[in-house]
Amino acid sequence: MKIHITQGRVIDPVTQRDSQSDLFIAAGKIVALERCPAGFTPNRVIDARGKIVMPGLVDLAARLREPGYEYLATLESEMVAATVGGVTSLSCPPDTDPPLDEPGLVEMLKHRAHGREQTNVYPLGALTQQLQGLRLTEMGELYDAGCIAFSQANAPLLDTQVLLRALDYATTFGFTVWLQPQDAYLARDGVAHDGEVASRLGLPAIPTCAETIAVNTILQLVRETGARVHLCRLSSASGVDLVRAAKKEGLPVTCDISINHLHLTEHDIGYFNAHCRLIPPLRSVRDRAALCAGLVDGTIDALVSDHAPVDVDAKQLPFEAAEPGATGLELLLPLTLAWARSQALPLVTALARITSAPAKILGIPAGQLSPGQPADLCIFDPEREWAVTPKNLKSQGKNTPFLNHLMQGKVSHTLVGGFIIHEDARA
């Protein structure tokens, strides 16, 4: 299909383009901007007046819940949620049931997720067998099956010798290891930040040092091995400082934060709001300010949805017993726009954190609007408001701290490989 997108405000974080322009698509790729190529006759014209045309979102953390947790969400429902949110590429953690520790499981997931009218899915392979932190997986075979990197998800890896061997192995073959920095012993049984809210509510706490000790350990092992490491979901000011210093040192480290932690703090727990039961926990106002500053100055590379659909009943339990996690695929774009407005940031800068920067971490051809690149696009109305309600969310998970909040910014079209996979005539 040949598509002509007219009169849109085209934003491309890679080339720093931010101007009204036409865009032309053929054979699944962008063929031109501004001027129509010779002999180009479109099969479809999309009027993007008053809308923004940008690269499709790239989300580094989206649990699709298959295989094994279909009662929480299905691949079908979460792929629809991704397209509605303008997400054209995503990576999913390996903490399924069974975990993604065998090539056959990865191939099955890739096969089910593959389709010309669906978001691109890039699985993370399990770093250790069954995510038990004892024996390494066959990373080479998992990579050949389609894994883009290797992770423990939220599962602890207590034995630092195993982690050292994993980083050594990954370095040998050029693989990237994704680690969530949280000391399992210091975080044991904790559910909230070790601050005034946890004290007032009597909740077991997770101190900031649970993150910083883990970050320090990982960085020292990176110095020893030279491994490429991506730190997932930083949450503290101290953690940001450590990563900033590591980058100045030249260590091959990247990191991301959850969109929830960019907007919320421990105070949003209120009176035991289980929708704010997250991993890592929501931290202090000072920590949130440091996350924002780190995102602006480039210390933090990417924003993620940390999408984790949870059953309604599991969120109606007492805070300590509630299942952690929040749905986020459909909220990543409007919450990023809200952050940009609050900081008076240029959109080209803010949108880089959910497009080109995460695409670079994944090493995939996405996140830019240059001729010859895959036509993975998101078109949205930056002014349109919509309410976050269970009815409006396409994800099977309706669990989010932003439930019943108004969002500004709604996706009208999502394209993957030149195919229109989502279209909302109202947006």
Short mmCIF file of C-alpha atoms in Angstrom, two decimals, residues 43-243:
data_model
loop_
_atom_site.label_atom_id
_atom_site.label_comp_id
_atom_site.label_asym_id
_atom_site.label_seq_id
_atom_site.Cartn_x
_atom_site.Cartn_y
_atom_site.Cartn_z
CA ASN A 43 -3.76 4.15 -2.38
CA ARG A 44 -4.64 6.04 0.77
CA VAL A 45 -4.37 9.65 1.91
CA ILE A 46 -4.37 10.43 5.65
CA ASP A 47 -5.22 14.01 6.57
CA ALA A 48 -3.04 14.86 9.58
CA ARG A 49 -3.93 18.54 9.94
CA GLY A 50 -3.77 19.56 13.58
CA LYS A 51 -1.98 16.31 14.44
CA ILE A 52 1.57 15.21 15.11
CA VAL A 53 3.28 12.55 13.00
CA MET A 54 6.10 10.84 14.86
CA PRO A 55 7.97 7.54 14.95
CA GLY A 56 6.03 4.74 16.62
CA LEU A 57 6.68 4.37 20.33
CA VAL A 58 9.30 1.83 21.45
CA ASP A 59 8.49 0.40 24.90
CA LEU A 60 11.25 -1.46 26.73
CA ALA A 61 9.00 -3.04 29.39
CA ALA A 62 5.64 -4.59 28.54
CA ARG A 63 4.43 -7.82 30.07
CA LEU A 64 2.12 -9.59 27.61
CA ARG A 65 1.36 -12.32 30.19
CA GLU A 66 1.70 -15.20 27.73
CA PRO A 67 2.51 -17.98 28.14
CA GLY A 68 1.09 -19.01 31.49
CA TYR A 69 -0.83 -15.99 32.78
CA GLU A 70 -3.66 -15.77 30.29
CA TYR A 71 -6.11 -15.17 33.14
CA LEU A 72 -4.39 -11.79 33.64
CA ALA A 73 -4.17 -10.85 29.96
CA THR A 74 -3.82 -12.41 26.55
CA LEU A 75 -1.39 -11.66 23.77
CA GLU A 76 -4.32 -10.54 21.64
CA SER A 77 -5.65 -8.02 24.17
CA GLU A 78 -2.26 -6.50 24.96
CA MET A 79 -1.27 -6.20 21.31
CA VAL A 80 -4.47 -4.23 20.73
CA ALA A 81 -3.59 -2.02 23.70
CA ALA A 82 -0.14 -1.42 22.20
CA THR A 83 -1.54 -0.34 18.84
CA VAL A 84 -4.09 1.99 20.48
CA GLY A 85 -1.21 3.53 22.44
CA GLY A 86 0.89 4.10 19.32
CA VAL A 87 3.48 1.50 20.38
CA THR A 88 5.00 -0.12 17.30
CA SER A 89 7.84 -2.04 19.01
CA LEU A 90 8.09 -3.49 22.49
CA SER A 91 10.25 -5.83 24.52
CA CYS A 92 8.70 -8.27 26.97
CA PRO A 93 10.44 -9.64 30.10
CA PRO A 94 11.05 -13.39 30.47
CA ASP A 95 9.01 -13.91 33.66
CA THR A 96 6.26 -15.91 32.00
CA ASP A 97 5.17 -19.41 33.06
CA PRO A 98 7.30 -21.22 32.11
CA PRO A 99 10.00 -18.53 31.86
CA LEU A 100 11.55 -17.80 28.47
CA ASP A 101 14.59 -19.99 29.10
CA GLU A 102 14.28 -22.39 26.17
CA PRO A 103 14.43 -21.65 22.41
CA GLY A 104 11.12 -23.41 21.76
CA LEU A 105 9.24 -21.09 24.11
CA VAL A 106 10.78 -18.02 22.49
CA GLU A 107 9.97 -19.28 18.99
CA MET A 108 6.38 -19.97 20.04
CA LEU A 109 5.98 -16.45 21.42
CA LYS A 110 7.55 -14.89 18.34
CA HIS A 111 5.31 -16.96 16.07
CA ARG A 112 2.16 -15.97 17.93
CA ALA A 113 3.15 -12.31 18.05
CA HIS A 114 4.25 -12.15 14.42
CA GLY A 115 1.90 -10.61 11.91
CA ARG A 116 1.87 -7.83 9.38
CA GLU A 117 -0.79 -5.99 11.35
CA GLN A 118 0.69 -6.17 14.83
CA THR A 119 3.26 -4.43 16.98
CA ASN A 120 6.81 -5.78 16.70
CA VAL A 121 7.69 -7.92 19.73
CA TYR A 122 11.27 -8.41 20.96
CA PRO A 123 11.48 -10.98 23.79
CA LEU A 124 14.08 -10.85 26.54
CA GLY A 125 15.55 -14.26 27.31
CA ALA A 126 15.95 -15.56 30.85
CA LEU A 127 19.46 -15.01 32.18
CA THR A 128 19.31 -18.11 34.40
CA GLN A 129 17.35 -21.34 34.11
CA GLN A 130 13.81 -20.94 35.44
CA LEU A 131 14.95 -17.50 36.65
CA GLN A 132 16.24 -19.25 39.76
CA GLY A 133 19.60 -17.49 39.72
CA LEU A 134 21.59 -20.75 39.85
CA ARG A 135 22.61 -21.88 36.34
CA LEU A 136 22.99 -19.82 33.20
CA THR A 137 20.74 -20.42 30.22
CA GLU A 138 22.03 -21.22 26.75
CA MET A 139 22.12 -17.58 25.76
CA GLY A 140 23.45 -18.28 22.28
CA GLU A 141 20.53 -20.57 21.45
CA LEU A 142 18.02 -18.11 22.91
CA TYR A 143 19.55 -15.30 20.87
CA ASP A 144 19.24 -17.39 17.69
CA ALA A 145 15.59 -18.07 18.59
CA GLY A 146 14.86 -14.35 18.70
CA CYS A 147 15.84 -12.95 22.11
CA ILE A 148 17.26 -9.46 21.88
CA ALA A 149 18.89 -9.40 25.35
CA PHE A 150 18.85 -11.29 28.66
CA SER A 151 17.24 -10.51 31.98
CA GLN A 152 16.11 -11.80 35.37
CA ALA A 153 13.00 -9.56 35.26
CA ASN A 154 12.06 -9.05 38.93
CA ALA A 155 13.53 -12.38 40.03
CA PRO A 156 16.53 -11.97 42.36
CA LEU A 157 20.00 -13.16 41.43
CA LEU A 158 21.57 -13.58 44.86
CA ASP A 159 24.82 -15.25 43.83
CA THR A 160 27.20 -12.57 42.53
CA GLN A 161 29.49 -15.27 41.16
CA VAL A 162 26.68 -16.41 38.87
CA LEU A 163 26.14 -12.79 37.82
CA LEU A 164 29.86 -12.40 37.13
CA ARG A 165 29.83 -15.52 34.94
CA ALA A 166 26.73 -14.27 33.14
CA LEU A 167 28.35 -10.92 32.35
CA ASP A 168 31.55 -12.64 31.24
CA TYR A 169 29.59 -14.89 28.88
CA ALA A 170 27.52 -11.99 27.57
CA THR A 171 30.66 -9.96 26.89
CA THR A 172 32.20 -12.80 24.89
CA PHE A 173 29.25 -12.93 22.49
CA GLY A 174 28.29 -9.26 22.52
CA PHE A 175 24.98 -9.73 24.32
CA THR A 176 23.38 -7.08 26.55
CA VAL A 177 22.21 -7.96 30.06
CA TRP A 178 19.21 -6.13 31.53
CA LEU A 179 19.12 -5.97 35.32
CA GLN A 180 16.67 -4.46 37.77
CA PRO A 181 18.83 -3.14 40.62
CA GLN A 182 17.29 -4.15 43.92
CA ASP A 183 19.04 -5.99 46.73
CA ALA A 184 16.71 -8.87 47.53
CA TYR A 185 17.63 -9.05 51.20
CA LEU A 186 17.17 -5.34 51.88
CA ALA A 187 13.92 -5.31 49.92
CA ARG A 188 12.60 -8.54 51.48
CA ASP A 189 8.91 -8.27 52.44
CA GLY A 190 8.92 -4.51 51.70
CA VAL A 191 6.09 -2.91 49.76
CA ALA A 192 6.68 0.86 50.00
CA HIS A 193 9.47 3.43 50.09
CA ASP A 194 11.19 3.78 53.44
CA GLY A 195 9.78 7.22 54.17
CA GLU A 196 7.10 9.10 56.03
CA VAL A 197 4.16 7.46 54.25
CA ALA A 198 5.28 3.90 55.02
CA SER A 199 5.86 4.92 58.63
CA ARG A 200 2.43 6.54 58.91
CA LEU A 201 0.62 3.62 57.32
CA GLY A 202 2.68 0.94 59.05
CA LEU A 203 3.82 -0.61 55.76
CA PRO A 204 7.01 -2.70 55.54
CA ALA A 205 9.57 -0.54 53.77
CA ILE A 206 12.22 -0.83 51.06
CA PRO A 207 15.16 1.54 51.73
CA THR A 208 16.86 3.47 48.95
CA CYS A 209 20.08 1.61 49.66
CA ALA A 210 18.41 -1.56 48.34
CA GLU A 211 18.78 0.06 44.92
CA THR A 212 22.13 1.80 45.34
CA ILE A 213 23.92 -1.26 46.74
CA ALA A 214 22.67 -3.29 43.77
CA VAL A 215 23.70 -0.57 41.32
CA ASN A 216 27.18 -0.37 42.86
CA THR A 217 27.59 -4.15 42.62
CA ILE A 218 26.50 -4.22 38.98
CA LEU A 219 28.76 -1.32 38.03
CA GLN A 220 31.77 -2.94 39.67
CA LEU A 221 31.12 -6.15 37.72
CA VAL A 222 30.79 -4.09 34.54
CA ARG A 223 34.23 -2.66 35.24
CA GLU A 224 35.56 -6.20 35.65
CA THR A 225 33.96 -7.69 32.55
CA GLY A 226 33.26 -4.83 30.14
CA ALA A 227 29.72 -6.16 29.71
CA ARG A 228 26.95 -4.00 28.25
CA VAL A 229 24.30 -3.59 30.93
CA HIS A 230 20.91 -1.91 30.86
CA LEU A 231 19.56 -0.93 34.29
CA CYS A 232 15.79 -1.27 34.42
CA ARG A 233 13.48 1.00 36.38
CA LEU A 234 15.75 3.24 38.43
CA SER A 235 13.75 4.92 41.17
CA SER A 236 16.07 6.98 43.39
CA ALA A 237 18.14 10.16 43.27
CA SER A 238 21.17 8.23 44.53
CA GLY A 239 20.76 5.67 41.77
CA VAL A 240 20.68 8.42 39.15
CA ASP A 241 23.87 9.93 40.59
CA LEU A 242 25.65 6.58 40.35
CA VAL A 243 24.64 6.10 36.71
#
